[in-house]
Tab-separated table of C-alpha atoms in Angstrom:
chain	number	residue	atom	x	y	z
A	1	UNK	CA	0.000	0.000	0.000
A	2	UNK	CA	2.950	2.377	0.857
A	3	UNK	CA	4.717	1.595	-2.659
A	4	UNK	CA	1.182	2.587	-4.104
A	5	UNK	CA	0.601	5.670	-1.995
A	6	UNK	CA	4.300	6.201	-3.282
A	7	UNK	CA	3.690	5.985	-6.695
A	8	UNK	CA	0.401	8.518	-6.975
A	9	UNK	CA	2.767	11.162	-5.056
A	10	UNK	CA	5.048	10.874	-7.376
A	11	UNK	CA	2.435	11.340	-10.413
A	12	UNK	CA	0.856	14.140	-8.418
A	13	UNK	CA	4.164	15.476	-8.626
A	14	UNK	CA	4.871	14.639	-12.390
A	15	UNK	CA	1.442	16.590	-13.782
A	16	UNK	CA	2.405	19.534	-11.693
A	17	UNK	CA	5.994	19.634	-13.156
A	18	UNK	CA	3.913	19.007	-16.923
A	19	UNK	CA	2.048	22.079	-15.956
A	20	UNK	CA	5.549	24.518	-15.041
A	21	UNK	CA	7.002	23.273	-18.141
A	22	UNK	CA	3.874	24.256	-20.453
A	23	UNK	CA	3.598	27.559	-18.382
A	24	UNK	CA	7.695	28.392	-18.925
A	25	UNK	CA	7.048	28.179	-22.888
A	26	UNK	CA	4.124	30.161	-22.884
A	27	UNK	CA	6.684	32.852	-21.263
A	28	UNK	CA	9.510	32.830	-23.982
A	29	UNK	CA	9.611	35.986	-25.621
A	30	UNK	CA	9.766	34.401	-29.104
A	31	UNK	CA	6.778	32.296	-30.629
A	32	UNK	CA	7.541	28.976	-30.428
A	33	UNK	CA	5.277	26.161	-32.693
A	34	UNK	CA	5.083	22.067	-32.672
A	35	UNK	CA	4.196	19.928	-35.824
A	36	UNK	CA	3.941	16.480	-36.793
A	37	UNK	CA	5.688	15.388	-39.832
A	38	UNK	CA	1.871	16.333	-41.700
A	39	UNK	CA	2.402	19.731	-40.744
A	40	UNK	CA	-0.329	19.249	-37.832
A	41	UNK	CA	0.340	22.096	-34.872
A	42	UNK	CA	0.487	20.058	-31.950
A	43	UNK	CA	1.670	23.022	-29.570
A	44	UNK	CA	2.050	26.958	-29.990
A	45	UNK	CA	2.611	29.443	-27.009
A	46	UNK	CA	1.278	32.196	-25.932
A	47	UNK	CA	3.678	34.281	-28.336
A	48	UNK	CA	3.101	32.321	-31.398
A	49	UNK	CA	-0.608	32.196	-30.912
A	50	UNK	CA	-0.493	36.172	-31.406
A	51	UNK	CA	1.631	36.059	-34.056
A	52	UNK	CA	-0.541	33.713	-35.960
A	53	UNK	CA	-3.365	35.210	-34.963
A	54	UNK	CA	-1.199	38.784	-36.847
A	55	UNK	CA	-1.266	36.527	-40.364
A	56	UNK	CA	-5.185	35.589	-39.923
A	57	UNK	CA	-4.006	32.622	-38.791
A	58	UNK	CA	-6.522	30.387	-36.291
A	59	UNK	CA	-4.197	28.102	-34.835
A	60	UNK	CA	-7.060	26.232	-33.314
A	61	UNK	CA	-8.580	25.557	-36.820
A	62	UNK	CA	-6.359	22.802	-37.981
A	63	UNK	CA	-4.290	24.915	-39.308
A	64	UNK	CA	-0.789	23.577	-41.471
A	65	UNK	CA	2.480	24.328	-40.717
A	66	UNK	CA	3.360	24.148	-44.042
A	67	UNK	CA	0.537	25.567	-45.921
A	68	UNK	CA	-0.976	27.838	-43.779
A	69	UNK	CA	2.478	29.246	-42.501
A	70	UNK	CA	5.667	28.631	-44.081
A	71	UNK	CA	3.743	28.865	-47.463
A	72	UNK	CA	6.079	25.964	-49.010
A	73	UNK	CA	5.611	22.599	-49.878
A	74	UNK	CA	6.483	19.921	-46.915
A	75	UNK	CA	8.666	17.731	-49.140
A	76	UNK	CA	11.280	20.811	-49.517
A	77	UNK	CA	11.461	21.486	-45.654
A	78	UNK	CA	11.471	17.404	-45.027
A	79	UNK	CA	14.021	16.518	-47.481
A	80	UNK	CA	16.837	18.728	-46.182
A	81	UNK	CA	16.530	17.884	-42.506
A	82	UNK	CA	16.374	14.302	-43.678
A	83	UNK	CA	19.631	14.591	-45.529
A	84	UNK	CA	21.167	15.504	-42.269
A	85	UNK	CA	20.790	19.454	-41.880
A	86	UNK	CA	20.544	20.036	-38.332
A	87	UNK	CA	18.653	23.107	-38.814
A	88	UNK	CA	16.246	24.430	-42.080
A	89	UNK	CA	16.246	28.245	-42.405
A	90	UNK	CA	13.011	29.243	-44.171
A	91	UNK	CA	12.042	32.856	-45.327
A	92	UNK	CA	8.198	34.165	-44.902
A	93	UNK	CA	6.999	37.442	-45.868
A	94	UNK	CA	3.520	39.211	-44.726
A	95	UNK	CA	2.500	42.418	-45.269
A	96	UNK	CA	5.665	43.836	-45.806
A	97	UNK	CA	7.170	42.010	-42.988
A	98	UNK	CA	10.195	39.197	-43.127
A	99	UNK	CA	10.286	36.726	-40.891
A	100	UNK	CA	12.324	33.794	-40.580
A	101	UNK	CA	11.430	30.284	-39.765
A	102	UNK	CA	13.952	28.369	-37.885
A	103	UNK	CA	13.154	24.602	-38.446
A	104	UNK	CA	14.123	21.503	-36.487
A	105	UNK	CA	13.879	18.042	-36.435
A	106	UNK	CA	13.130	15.715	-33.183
A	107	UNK	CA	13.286	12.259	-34.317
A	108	UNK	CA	12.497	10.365	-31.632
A	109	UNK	CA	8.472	11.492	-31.600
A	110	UNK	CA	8.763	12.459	-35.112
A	111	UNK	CA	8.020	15.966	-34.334
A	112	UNK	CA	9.319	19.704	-36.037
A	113	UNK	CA	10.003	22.032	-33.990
A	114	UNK	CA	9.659	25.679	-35.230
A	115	UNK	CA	10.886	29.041	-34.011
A	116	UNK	CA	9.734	32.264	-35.196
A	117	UNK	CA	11.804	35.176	-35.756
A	118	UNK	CA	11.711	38.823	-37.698
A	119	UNK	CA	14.321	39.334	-40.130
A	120	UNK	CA	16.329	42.750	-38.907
A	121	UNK	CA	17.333	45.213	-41.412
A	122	UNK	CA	20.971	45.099	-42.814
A	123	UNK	CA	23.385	46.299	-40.021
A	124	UNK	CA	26.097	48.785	-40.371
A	125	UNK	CA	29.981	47.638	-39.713
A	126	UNK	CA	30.010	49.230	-36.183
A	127	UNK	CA	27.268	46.628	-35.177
A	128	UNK	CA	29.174	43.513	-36.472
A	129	UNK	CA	30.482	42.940	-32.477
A	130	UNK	CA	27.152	43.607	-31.112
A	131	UNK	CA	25.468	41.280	-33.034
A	132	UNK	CA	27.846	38.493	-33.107
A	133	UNK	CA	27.145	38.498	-28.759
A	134	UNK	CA	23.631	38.818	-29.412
A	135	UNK	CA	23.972	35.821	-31.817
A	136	UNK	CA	25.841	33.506	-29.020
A	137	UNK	CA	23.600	34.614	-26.539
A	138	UNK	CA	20.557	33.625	-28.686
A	139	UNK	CA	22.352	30.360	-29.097
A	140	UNK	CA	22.173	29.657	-25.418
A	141	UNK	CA	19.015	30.517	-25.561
A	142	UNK	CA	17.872	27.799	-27.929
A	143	UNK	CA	19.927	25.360	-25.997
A	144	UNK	CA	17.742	26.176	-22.902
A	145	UNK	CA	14.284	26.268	-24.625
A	146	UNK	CA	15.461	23.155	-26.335
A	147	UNK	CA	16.044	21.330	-23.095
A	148	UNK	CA	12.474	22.988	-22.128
A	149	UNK	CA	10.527	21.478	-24.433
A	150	UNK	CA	12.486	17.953	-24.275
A	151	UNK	CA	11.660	18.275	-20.516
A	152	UNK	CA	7.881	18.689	-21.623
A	153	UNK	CA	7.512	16.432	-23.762
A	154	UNK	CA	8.834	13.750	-21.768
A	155	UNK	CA	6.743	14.758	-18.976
A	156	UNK	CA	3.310	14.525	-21.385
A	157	UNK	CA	4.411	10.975	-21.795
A	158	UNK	CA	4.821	10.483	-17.875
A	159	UNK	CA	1.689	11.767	-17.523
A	160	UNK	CA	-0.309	9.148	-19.966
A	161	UNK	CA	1.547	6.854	-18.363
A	162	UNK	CA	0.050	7.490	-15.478
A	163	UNK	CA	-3.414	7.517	-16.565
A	164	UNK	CA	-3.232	4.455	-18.216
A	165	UNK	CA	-1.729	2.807	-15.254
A	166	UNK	CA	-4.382	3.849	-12.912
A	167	UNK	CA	-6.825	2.543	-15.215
A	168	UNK	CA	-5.425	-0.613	-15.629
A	169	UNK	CA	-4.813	-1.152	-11.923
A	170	UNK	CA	-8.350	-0.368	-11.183
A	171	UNK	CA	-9.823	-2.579	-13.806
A	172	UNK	CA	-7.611	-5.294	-11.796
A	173	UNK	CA	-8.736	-4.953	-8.911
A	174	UNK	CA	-12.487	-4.196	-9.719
A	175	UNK	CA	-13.115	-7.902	-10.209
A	176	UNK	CA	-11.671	-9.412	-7.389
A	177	UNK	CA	-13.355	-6.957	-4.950
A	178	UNK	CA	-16.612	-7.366	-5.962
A	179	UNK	CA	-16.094	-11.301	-5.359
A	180	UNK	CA	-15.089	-10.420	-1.960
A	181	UNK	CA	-17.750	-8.512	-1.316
A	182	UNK	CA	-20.229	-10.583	-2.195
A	183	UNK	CA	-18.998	-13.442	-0.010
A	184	UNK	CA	-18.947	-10.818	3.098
A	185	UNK	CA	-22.467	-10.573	1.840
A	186	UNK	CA	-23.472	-14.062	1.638
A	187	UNK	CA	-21.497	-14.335	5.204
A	188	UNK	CA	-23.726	-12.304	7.222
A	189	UNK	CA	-26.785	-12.722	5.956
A	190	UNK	CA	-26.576	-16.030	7.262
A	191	UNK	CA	-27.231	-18.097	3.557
A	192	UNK	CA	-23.580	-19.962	4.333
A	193	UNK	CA	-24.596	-21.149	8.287
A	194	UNK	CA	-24.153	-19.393	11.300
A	195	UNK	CA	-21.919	-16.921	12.884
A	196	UNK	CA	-21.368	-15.483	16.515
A	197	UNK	CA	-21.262	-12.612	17.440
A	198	UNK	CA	-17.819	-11.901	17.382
A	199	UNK	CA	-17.469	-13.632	13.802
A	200	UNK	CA	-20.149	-11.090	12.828
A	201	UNK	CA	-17.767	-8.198	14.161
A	202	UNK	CA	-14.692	-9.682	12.268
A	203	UNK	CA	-16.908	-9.884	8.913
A	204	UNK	CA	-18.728	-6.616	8.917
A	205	UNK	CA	-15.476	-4.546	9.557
A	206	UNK	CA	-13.584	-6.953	6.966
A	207	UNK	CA	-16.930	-5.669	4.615
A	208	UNK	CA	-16.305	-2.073	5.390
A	209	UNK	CA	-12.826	-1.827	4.579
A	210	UNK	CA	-13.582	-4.006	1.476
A	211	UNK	CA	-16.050	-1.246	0.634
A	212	UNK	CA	-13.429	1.669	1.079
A	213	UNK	CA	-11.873	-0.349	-1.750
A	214	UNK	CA	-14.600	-0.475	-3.667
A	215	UNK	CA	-14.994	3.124	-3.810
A	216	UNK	CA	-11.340	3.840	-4.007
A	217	UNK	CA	-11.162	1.518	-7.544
A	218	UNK	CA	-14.379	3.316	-8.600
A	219	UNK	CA	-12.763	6.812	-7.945
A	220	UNK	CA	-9.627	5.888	-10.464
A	221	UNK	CA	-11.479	4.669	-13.036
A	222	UNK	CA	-13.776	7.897	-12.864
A	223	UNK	CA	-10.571	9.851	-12.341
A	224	UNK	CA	-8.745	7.854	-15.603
A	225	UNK	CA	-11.622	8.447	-17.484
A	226	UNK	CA	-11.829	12.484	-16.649
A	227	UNK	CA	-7.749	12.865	-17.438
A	228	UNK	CA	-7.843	10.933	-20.786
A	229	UNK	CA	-11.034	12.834	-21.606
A	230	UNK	CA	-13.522	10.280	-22.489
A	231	UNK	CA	-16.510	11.243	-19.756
A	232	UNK	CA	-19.674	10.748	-21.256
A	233	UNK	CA	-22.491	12.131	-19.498
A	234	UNK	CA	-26.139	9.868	-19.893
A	235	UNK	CA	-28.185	12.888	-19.570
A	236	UNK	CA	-32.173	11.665	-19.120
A	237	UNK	CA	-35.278	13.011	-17.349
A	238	UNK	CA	-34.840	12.111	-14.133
A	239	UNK	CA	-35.720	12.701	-10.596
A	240	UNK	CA	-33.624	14.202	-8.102
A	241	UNK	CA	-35.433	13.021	-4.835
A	242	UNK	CA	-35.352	9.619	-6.096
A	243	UNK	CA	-31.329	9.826	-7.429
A	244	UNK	CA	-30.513	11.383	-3.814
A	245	UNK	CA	-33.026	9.019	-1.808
A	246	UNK	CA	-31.805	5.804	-3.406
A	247	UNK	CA	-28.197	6.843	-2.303
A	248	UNK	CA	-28.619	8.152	1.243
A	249	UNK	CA	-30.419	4.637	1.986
A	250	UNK	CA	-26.999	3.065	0.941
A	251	UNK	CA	-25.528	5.096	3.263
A	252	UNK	CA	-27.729	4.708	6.532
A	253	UNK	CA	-25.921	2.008	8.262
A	254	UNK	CA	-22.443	3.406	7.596
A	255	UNK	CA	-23.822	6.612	9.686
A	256	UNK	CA	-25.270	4.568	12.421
A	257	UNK	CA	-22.414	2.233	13.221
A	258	UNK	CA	-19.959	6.181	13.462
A	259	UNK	CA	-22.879	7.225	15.668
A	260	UNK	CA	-23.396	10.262	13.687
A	261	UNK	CA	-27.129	11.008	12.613
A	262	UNK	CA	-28.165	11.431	8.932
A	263	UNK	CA	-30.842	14.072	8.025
A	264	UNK	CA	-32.487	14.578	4.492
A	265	UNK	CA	-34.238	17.553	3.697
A	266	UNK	CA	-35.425	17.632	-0.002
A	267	UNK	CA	-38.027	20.032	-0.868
A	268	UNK	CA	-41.405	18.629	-1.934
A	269	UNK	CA	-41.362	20.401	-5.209
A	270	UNK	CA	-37.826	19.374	-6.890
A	271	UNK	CA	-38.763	19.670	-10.835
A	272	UNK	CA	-37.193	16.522	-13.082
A	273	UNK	CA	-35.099	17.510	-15.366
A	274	UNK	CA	-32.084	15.931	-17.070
A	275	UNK	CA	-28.805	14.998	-15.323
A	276	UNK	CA	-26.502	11.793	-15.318
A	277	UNK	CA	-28.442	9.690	-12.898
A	278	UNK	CA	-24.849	7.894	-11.664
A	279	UNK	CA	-22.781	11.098	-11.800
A	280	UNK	CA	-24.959	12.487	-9.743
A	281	UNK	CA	-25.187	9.767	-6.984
A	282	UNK	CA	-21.239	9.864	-6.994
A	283	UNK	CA	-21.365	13.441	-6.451
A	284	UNK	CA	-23.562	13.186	-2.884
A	285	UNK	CA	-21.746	9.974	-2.283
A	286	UNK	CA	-18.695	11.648	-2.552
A	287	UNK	CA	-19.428	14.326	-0.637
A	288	UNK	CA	-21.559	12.347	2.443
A	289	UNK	CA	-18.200	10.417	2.533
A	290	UNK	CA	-16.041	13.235	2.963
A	291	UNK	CA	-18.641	14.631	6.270
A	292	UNK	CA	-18.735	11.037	7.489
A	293	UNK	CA	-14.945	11.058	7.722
A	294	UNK	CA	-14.849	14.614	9.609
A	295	UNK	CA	-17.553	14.405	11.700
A	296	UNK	CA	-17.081	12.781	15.424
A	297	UNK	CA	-19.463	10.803	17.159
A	298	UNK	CA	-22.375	12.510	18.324
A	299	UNK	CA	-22.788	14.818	15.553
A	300	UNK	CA	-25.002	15.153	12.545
A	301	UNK	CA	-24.868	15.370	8.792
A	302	UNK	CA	-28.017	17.178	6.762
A	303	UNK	CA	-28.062	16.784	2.930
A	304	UNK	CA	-30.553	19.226	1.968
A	305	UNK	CA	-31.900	19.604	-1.684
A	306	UNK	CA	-34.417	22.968	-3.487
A	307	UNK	CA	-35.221	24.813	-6.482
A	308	UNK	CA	-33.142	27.449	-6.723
A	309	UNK	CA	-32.426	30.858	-8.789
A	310	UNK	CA	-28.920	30.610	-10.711
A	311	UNK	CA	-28.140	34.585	-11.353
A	312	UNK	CA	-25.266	33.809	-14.011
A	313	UNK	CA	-23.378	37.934	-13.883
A	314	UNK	CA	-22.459	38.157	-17.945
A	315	UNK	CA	-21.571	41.179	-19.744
A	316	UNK	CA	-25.070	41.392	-21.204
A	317	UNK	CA	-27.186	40.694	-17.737
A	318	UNK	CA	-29.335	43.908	-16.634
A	319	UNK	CA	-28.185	46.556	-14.085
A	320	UNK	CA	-28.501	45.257	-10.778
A	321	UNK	CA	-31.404	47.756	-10.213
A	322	UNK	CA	-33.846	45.824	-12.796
A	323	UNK	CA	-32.723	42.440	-11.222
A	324	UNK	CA	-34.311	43.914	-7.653
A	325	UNK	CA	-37.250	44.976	-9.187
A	326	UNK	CA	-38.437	41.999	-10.875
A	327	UNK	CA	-38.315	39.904	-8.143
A	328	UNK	CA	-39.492	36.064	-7.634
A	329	UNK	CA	-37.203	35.051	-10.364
A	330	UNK	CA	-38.037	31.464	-11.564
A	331	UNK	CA	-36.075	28.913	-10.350
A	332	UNK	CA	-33.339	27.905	-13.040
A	333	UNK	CA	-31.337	24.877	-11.126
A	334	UNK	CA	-31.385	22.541	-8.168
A	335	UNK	CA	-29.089	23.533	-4.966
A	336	UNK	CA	-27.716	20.430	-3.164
A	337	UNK	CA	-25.925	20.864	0.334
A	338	UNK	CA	-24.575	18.489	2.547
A	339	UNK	CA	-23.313	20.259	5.912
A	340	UNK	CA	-21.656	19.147	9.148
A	341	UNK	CA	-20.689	19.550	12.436
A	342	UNK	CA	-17.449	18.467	12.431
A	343	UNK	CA	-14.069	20.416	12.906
A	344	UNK	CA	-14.772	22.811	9.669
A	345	UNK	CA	-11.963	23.499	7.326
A	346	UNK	CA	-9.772	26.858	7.056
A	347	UNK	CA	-10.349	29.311	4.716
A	348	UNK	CA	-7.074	29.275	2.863
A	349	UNK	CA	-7.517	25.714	2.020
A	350	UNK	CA	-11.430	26.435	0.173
A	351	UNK	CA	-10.148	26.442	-3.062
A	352	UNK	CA	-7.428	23.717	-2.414
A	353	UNK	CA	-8.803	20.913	-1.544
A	354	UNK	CA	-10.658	20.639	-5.153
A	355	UNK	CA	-7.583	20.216	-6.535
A	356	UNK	CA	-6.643	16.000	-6.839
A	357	UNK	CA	-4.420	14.375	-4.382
A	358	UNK	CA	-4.983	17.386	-1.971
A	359	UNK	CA	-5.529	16.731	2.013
A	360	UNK	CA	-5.998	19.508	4.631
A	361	UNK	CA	-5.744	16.396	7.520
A	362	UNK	CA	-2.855	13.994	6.720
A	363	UNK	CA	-4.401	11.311	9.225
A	364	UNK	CA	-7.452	11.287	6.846
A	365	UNK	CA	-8.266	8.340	5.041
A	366	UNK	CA	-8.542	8.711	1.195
A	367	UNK	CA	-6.616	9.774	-1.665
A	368	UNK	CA	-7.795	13.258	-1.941
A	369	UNK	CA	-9.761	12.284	-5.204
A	370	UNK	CA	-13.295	13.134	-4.029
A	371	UNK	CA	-13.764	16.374	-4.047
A	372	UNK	CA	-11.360	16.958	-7.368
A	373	UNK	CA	-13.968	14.360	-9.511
A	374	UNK	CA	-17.120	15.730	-7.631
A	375	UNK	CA	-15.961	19.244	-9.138
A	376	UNK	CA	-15.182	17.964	-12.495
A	377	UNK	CA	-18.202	16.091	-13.117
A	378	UNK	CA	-20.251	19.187	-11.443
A	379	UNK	CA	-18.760	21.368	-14.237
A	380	UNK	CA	-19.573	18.537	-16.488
A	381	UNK	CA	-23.643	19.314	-16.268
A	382	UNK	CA	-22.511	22.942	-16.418
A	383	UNK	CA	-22.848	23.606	-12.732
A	384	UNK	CA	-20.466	24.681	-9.562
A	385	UNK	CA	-19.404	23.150	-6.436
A	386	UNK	CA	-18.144	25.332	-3.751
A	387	UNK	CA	-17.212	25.335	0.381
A	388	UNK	CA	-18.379	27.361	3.191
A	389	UNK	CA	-16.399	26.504	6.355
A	390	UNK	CA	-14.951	27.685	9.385
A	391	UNK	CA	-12.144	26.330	11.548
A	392	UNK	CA	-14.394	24.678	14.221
A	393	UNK	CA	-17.845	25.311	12.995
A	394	UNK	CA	-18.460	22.162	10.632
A	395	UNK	CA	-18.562	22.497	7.084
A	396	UNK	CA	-20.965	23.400	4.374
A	397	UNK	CA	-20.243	21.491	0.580
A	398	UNK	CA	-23.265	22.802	-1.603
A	399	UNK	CA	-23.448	22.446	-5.735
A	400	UNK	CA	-25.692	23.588	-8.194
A	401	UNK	CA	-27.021	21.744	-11.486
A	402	UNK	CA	-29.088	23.809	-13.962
A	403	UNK	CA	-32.573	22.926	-15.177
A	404	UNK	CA	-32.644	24.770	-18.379
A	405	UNK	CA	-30.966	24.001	-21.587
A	406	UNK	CA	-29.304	27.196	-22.314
C-alpha cells in the first residue's frame, strides 16, 4: 500500500511539473510552434498564438504548418533535414514584414520544432560585435528552450503513463473486490450457516474496509476516465429526490455504526429535469463520505436539496437595479448541500482541496480524489461546487445543477 501511496505522489508530482514546463514556454519571448511530420500544430505558445493570430491565422482551426504558414511545400522542408541538416532556415513574408522560420527536427516522436523570428534590417559595420554576442547569446538561448521542451515532452508521456496505469490497476482490482464482497455478503446474511457474534464483528469490519476499496477503484477509473477525456455524461429526465433518496439509503448504516445522525431535507417540489443519474449519486456519495470522515461521534450530517435561482453575472445581464425589481425570479437549477458539524476546514484551504491528491488532515483516510472528480463532473452538467467553512464550525459542501438548456 505504501509503494502505491508512493507511486500517486510521485504522479501528483509529475502533472504539476507538466504544468511549469507548459507555463515556462508560454513565457519565452519568441513564438515557439510544434508539428507532426503532416504539418499538424500540436503546440504553440502564448507568443506564437499572437503572431498567428497577426497573419489571420486560427491556430485552433487545424491549421498547417506548411501551408498555412511557411507557405512551401512539406517535401522541400522534409528533405533537407532528412539529408542531415541540423537546422532548415526558411524565409516568410507578410505584409511587408520578413520573418524567418527556424526549423528543427526531433526524431524520436517524429516531431518539427519551429521558431519564429523577424528578419532585422541590414546592419552597419560598427554593429558587427554587437550582433555576433547577441547571436551567441541567442544560441544559449535555444539550448535552454530546447532542453524545455524535451523536458515537456517527456513529462506529457509520464503523464499518460500514469493515466493508463491507474486505469489498468483499477480494472484489476475491480473484479476481485466485488467477489469479496459478495462473499462478506453471503457471510452475514446467514445463507452460508451461522456466525457469533464476534465472527459477525470480524466480517462486517472486513466488509467495510472491502467497501473503502470499492470506492477507491471506482474513484480511479472515474478519475482515468476524466484525465484521458472520455466522460460521457447519460443525460435523461430524471428525478432528483429519487437519485438522492436511493443513495442516502446506501448510506444509513455506515452513519449509524460512526454514531453520527443522517438528516435529508429535499423540498417537496424538486422539478425533473435531465442529469446523469450515476454522476450524480457519486457526487452526494462523494461528498456524504467526505462529512462522514470529519464528523465525530455525536454529531449530525443534513443533505438538503431545493429549487433554486442561478443569477449567471455576464456582460449582457441587466443593471442590478432591474434584477431587484423583478423579483421572484423562476427557479433555473437545483441547490444540493450536505453540511456538518465536524471540525470545519480553514479558509485558505477552500479552493485547495478541489484540486486531486490534496488533504488539509494527513491522518485522513482517502486519496484526496473526491472532491477533485465531484468538481469535475459538477462542471460537467454545467454547474459549480463550492465550500463554506470555518475552523471549528463544521462544514458546508453545496453544488448547483441547472434545469434549463441554455
Amino acid at each position: 500500500m505504501l509503494v502505491k501511496t508512493q507511486t500517486i505522489e510521485q504522479q501528483a508530482s509529475s502533472q504539476a511539473s507538466l504544468q511549469m514546463v507548459a507555463s515556462l514556454l508560454d513565457a519565452l519571448d519568441r513564438p515557439l510552434l510544434v508539428s507532426d511530420r503532416r504539418g499538424r500544430l500540436l503546440f504553440t505558445n502564448l507568443h506564437a498564438q499572437d503572431h498567428l493570430n497577426s497573419m489571420a491565422v486560427n491556430p485552433k482551426a487545424d491549421a498547417n504548418l506548411f501551408s498555412d504558414i511557411l507557405h512551401t511545400d512539406r517535401k522541400t522542408i522534409l528533405s533537407q533535414l532528412e539529408s542531415g541538416e541540423t537546422e532548415v532556415s526558411h524565409p516568410i513574408e507578410y505584409e511587408a514584414e520578413k520573418y524567418r522560420a527556424r526549423v528543427r527536427w526531433l526524431p524520436e516522436p517524429d516531431w518539427l520544432v519551429v521558431y519564429l523570428e523577424p528578419i532585422a534590417a541590414e546592419a552597419g559595420p560598427d554593429e558587427a560585435e554587437m550582433r555576433q554576442t547577441v547571436q551567441e547569446l541567442m544560441q544559449e538561448r535555444e539550448i535552454t528552450y530546447r532542453n524545455l521542451l524535451a523536458a515537456y515532452l517527456r513529462l506529457q508521456e509520464v503523464n499518460r503513463q500514469k493515466t493508463v496505469f491507474l486505469a489498468s490497476a483499477a480494472h484489476e482490482l475491480k473484479t476481485p473486490l466485488a467477489v469479496m464482497k459478495g462473499y462478506y455478503d453471503l457471510l452475514l446474511s446467514g445463507s452460508l450457516g451461522k456466525i457469533g457474534e464476534r465472527q459477525r464483528d470480524i466480517l462486517q469490519e472486513s466488509k467495510e474496509s472491502c467497501d473503502r476499496l470499492v470506492r477507491l477503484v471506482s474513484m480511479f477509473l472515474n478519475y482515468s476516465a476524466l484525465e484521458s477525456g472520455k466522460l460521457v455524461l447519460q443525460l435523461r429526465e430524471n428525478d432528483l429526490r429519487d437519485c438522492v433518496n436511493d443513495i442516502t439509503g446506501r448510506w444509513q448504516d455506515a452513519f449509524k455504526r460512526a454514531a453520527v445522525r443522517l438528516e435529508i431535507k429535499l423540498h417537496p417540489e424538486l422539478p425533473a429535469f435531465k442529469f446523469d443519474y450515476q454522476k450524480v449519486q457519486q457526487c452526494v456519495a462523494n461528498l456524504l463520505d467526505n462529512a462522514l470522515k470529519h464528523t465525530p461521534a455525536g454529531g449530525s450530517v443534513t443533505l438538503a436539496g431545493g429549487p433554486h435561482f442561478w443569477e449567471r453575472r455576464t456582460s449582457e445581464a441587466a443593471p442590478s437595479t432591474e434584477r431587484r425589481l423583478s423579483g421572484g425570479q423562476r427557479p433555473n437549477s437545483v441547490l444540493v448541500t450536505v453540511t456538518d458539524t465536524g471540525s470545519g476546514i480553514a479558509s485558505e484551504y477552500h479552493q485547495e482541496i478541489f484540486e486531486e491528491f490534496v488533504r488539509v488532515d494527513p491522518s485522513s483516510s482517502g486519496m484526496g480524489l473526491g472532491l477533485a472528480i465531484t468538481k469535475r463532473l459538477i462542471q460537467a452538467h454545467r454547474g459549480k461546487v463550492w465550500v463554506n467553512s470555518e475552523l471549528g464550525r463544521g462544514s458546508s459542501f453545496s453544488f448547483l445543477l441547472p434545469i434549463q438548456t441554455e
